[in-house]
PDB file of C-alpha atoms in Angstrom:
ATOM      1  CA  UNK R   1      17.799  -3.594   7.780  1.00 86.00           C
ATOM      2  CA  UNK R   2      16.304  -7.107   8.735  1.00 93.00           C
ATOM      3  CA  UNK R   3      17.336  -8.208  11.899  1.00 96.00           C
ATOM      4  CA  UNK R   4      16.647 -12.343  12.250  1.00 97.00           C
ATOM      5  CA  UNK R   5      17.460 -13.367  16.356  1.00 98.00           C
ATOM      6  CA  UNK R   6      16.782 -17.074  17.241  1.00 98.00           C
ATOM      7  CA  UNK R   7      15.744 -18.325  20.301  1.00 98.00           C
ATOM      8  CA  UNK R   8      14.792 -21.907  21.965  1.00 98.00           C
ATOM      9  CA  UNK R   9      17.943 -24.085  21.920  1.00 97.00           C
ATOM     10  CA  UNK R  10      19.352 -25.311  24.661  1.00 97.00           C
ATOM     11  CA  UNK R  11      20.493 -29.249  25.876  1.00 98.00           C
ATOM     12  CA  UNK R  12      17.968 -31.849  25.853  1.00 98.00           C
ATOM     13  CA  UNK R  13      18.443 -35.676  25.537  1.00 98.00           C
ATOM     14  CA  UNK R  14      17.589 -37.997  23.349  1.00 98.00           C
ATOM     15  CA  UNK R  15      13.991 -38.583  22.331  1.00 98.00           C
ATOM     16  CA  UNK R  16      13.055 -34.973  23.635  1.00 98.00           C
ATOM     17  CA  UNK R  17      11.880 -32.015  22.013  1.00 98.00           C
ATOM     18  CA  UNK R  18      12.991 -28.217  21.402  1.00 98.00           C
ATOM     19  CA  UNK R  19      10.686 -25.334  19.521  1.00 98.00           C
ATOM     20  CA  UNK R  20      13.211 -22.766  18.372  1.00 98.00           C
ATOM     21  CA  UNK R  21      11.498 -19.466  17.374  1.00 98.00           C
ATOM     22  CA  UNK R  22      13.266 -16.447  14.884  1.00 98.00           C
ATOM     23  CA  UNK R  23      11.676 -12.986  15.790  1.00 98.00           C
ATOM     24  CA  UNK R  24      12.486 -10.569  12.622  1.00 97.00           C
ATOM     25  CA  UNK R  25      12.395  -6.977  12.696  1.00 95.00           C
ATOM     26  CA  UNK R  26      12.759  -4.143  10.719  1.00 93.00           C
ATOM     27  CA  UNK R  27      10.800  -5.827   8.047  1.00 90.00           C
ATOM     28  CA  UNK R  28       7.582  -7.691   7.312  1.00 91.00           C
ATOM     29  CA  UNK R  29       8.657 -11.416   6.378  1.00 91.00           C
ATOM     30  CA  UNK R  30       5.303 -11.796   4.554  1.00 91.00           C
ATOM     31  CA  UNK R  31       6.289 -11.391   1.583  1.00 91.00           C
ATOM     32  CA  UNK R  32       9.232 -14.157   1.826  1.00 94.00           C
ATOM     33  CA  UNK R  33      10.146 -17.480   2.166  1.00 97.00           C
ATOM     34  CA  UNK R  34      11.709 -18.512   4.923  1.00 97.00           C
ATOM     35  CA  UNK R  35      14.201 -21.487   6.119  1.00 98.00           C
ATOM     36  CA  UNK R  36      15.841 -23.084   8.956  1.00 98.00           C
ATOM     37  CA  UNK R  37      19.512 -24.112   8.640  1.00 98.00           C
ATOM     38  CA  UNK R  38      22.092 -26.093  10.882  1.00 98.00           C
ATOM     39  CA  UNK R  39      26.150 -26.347  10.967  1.00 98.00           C
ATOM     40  CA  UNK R  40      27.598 -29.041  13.205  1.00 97.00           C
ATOM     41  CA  UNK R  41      30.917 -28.592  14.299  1.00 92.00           C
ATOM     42  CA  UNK R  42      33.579 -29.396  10.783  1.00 94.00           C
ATOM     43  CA  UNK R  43      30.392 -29.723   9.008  1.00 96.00           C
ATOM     44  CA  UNK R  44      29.073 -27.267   6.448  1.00 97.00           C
ATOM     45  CA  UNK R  45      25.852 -25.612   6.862  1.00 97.00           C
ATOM     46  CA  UNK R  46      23.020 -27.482   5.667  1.00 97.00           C
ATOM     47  CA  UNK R  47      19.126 -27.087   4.698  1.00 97.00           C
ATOM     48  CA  UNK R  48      16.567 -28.536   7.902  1.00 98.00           C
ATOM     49  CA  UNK R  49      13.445 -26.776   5.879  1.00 98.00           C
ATOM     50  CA  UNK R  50      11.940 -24.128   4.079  1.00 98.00           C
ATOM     51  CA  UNK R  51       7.959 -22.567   4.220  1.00 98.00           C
ATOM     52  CA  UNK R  52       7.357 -20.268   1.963  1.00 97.00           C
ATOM     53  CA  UNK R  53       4.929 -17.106   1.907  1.00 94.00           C
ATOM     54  CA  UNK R  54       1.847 -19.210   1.775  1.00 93.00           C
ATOM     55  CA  UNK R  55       3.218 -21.607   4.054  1.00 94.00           C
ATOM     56  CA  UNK R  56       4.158 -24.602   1.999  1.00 97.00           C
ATOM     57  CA  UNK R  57       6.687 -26.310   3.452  1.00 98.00           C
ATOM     58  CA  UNK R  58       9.680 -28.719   2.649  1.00 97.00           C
ATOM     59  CA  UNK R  59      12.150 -30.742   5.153  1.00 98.00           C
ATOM     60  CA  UNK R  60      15.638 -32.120   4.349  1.00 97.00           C
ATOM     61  CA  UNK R  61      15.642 -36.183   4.982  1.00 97.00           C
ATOM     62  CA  UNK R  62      17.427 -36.266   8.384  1.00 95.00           C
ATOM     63  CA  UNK R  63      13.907 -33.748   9.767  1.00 96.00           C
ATOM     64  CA  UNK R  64      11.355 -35.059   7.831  1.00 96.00           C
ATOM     65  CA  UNK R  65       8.197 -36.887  10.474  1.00 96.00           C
ATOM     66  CA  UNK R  66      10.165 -35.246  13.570  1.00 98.00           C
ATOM     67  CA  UNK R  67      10.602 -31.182  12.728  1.00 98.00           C
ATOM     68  CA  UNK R  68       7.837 -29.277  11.721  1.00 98.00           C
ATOM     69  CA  UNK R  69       8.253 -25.743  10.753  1.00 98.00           C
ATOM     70  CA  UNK R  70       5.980 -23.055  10.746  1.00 98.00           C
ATOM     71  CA  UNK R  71       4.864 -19.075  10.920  1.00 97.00           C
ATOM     72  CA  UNK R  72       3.332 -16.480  12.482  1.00 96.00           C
ATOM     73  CA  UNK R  73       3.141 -13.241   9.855  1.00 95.00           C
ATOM     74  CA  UNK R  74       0.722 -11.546  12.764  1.00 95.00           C
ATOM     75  CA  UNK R  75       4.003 -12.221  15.047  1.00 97.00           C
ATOM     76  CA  UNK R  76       6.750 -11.481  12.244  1.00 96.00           C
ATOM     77  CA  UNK R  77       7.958 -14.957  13.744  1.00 97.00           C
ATOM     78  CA  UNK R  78       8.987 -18.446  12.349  1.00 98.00           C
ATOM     79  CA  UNK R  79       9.295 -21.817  14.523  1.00 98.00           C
ATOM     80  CA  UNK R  80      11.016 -25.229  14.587  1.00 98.00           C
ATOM     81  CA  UNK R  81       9.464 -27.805  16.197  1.00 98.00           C
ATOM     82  CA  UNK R  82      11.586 -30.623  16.586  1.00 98.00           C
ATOM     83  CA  UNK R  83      10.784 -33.754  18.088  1.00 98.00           C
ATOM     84  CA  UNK R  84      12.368 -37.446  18.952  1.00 98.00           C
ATOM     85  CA  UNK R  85      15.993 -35.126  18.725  1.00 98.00           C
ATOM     86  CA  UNK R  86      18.993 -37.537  18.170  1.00 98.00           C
ATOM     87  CA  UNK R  87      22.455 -36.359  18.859  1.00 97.00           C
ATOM     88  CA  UNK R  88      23.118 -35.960  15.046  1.00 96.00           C
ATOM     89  CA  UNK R  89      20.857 -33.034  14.991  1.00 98.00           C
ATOM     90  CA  UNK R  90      23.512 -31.189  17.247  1.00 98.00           C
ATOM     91  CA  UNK R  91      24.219 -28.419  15.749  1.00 98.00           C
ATOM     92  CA  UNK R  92      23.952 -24.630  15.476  1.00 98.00           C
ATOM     93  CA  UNK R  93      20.405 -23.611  14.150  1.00 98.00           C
ATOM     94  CA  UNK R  94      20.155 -20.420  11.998  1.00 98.00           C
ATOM     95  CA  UNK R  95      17.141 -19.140  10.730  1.00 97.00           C
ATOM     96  CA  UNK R  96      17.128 -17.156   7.395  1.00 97.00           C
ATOM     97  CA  UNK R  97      14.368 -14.812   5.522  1.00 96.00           C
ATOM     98  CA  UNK R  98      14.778 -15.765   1.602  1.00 94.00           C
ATOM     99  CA  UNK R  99      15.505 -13.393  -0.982  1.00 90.00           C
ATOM    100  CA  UNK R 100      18.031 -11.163  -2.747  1.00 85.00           C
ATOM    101  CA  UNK R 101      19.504 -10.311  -0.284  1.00 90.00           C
ATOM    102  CA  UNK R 102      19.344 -13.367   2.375  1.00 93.00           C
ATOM    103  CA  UNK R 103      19.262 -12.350   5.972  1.00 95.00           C
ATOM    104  CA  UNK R 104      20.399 -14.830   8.269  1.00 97.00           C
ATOM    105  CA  UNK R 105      19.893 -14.855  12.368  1.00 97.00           C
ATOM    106  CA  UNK R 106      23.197 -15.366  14.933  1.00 97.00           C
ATOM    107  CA  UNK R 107      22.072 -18.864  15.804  1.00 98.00           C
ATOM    108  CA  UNK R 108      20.755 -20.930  18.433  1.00 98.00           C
ATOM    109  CA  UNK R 109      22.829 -23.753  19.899  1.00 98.00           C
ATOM    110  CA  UNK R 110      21.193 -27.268  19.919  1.00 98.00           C
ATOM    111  CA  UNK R 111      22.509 -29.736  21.906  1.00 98.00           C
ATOM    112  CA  UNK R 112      20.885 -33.414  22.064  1.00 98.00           C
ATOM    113  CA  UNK R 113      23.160 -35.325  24.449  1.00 97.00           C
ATOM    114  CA  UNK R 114      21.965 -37.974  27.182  1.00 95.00           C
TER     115      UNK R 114
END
């Protein structure tokens, strides 16, 4: 059983920065793609990016020139790097390892708020 935890959120203002990590275990997650997802509050959740195995990567709009995802196989870890944070990217992060089935993390709370 994969087990996804996040880690890295917290409350920063705007114009700052955040690097949110997701630590799997039980599994490799090598051999997967990978994403990061958000839910503001009455919002559904949405896509913030993807990298897959090799480590392409894509972004949705709202993250593309300020988040930058990556990973760490060696690590069995993915990051979020997200700079010049507005208060629209509030939200609850979740990371997920892609596949059937999806595995999805608890969340990290990001709060951008002067």
């Amino acid at each position: 059983q994969v087990q996804l935890v996040e880690s890295g959120g917290g409350l920063v203002r705007p114009g700052g920065s955040l690097r949110l990590s997701c630590a799997a275990s039980g599994s490799s997650i090598s051999a997967n793609a990978m994403g990061w997802y958000r839910q503001a509050p009455g919002k559904q959740r949405e896509l913030v990016a993807t990298i897959s195995r090799r480590g392409s990567t894509n972004y949705a709009d709202s993250g593309k020139g300020r988040f930058t995802i990556s990973r760490d196989n060696a690590k069995n870890t993915m990051y979020l790097q997200m700079n010049s944070l507005k208060p629209e990217d509030t939200a609850i992060y979740y990371c997920s390892l892609l596949g059937v089935p999806t595995y999805w993390g608890r969340g990290t709370q990001v709060t951008v708020s002067s």
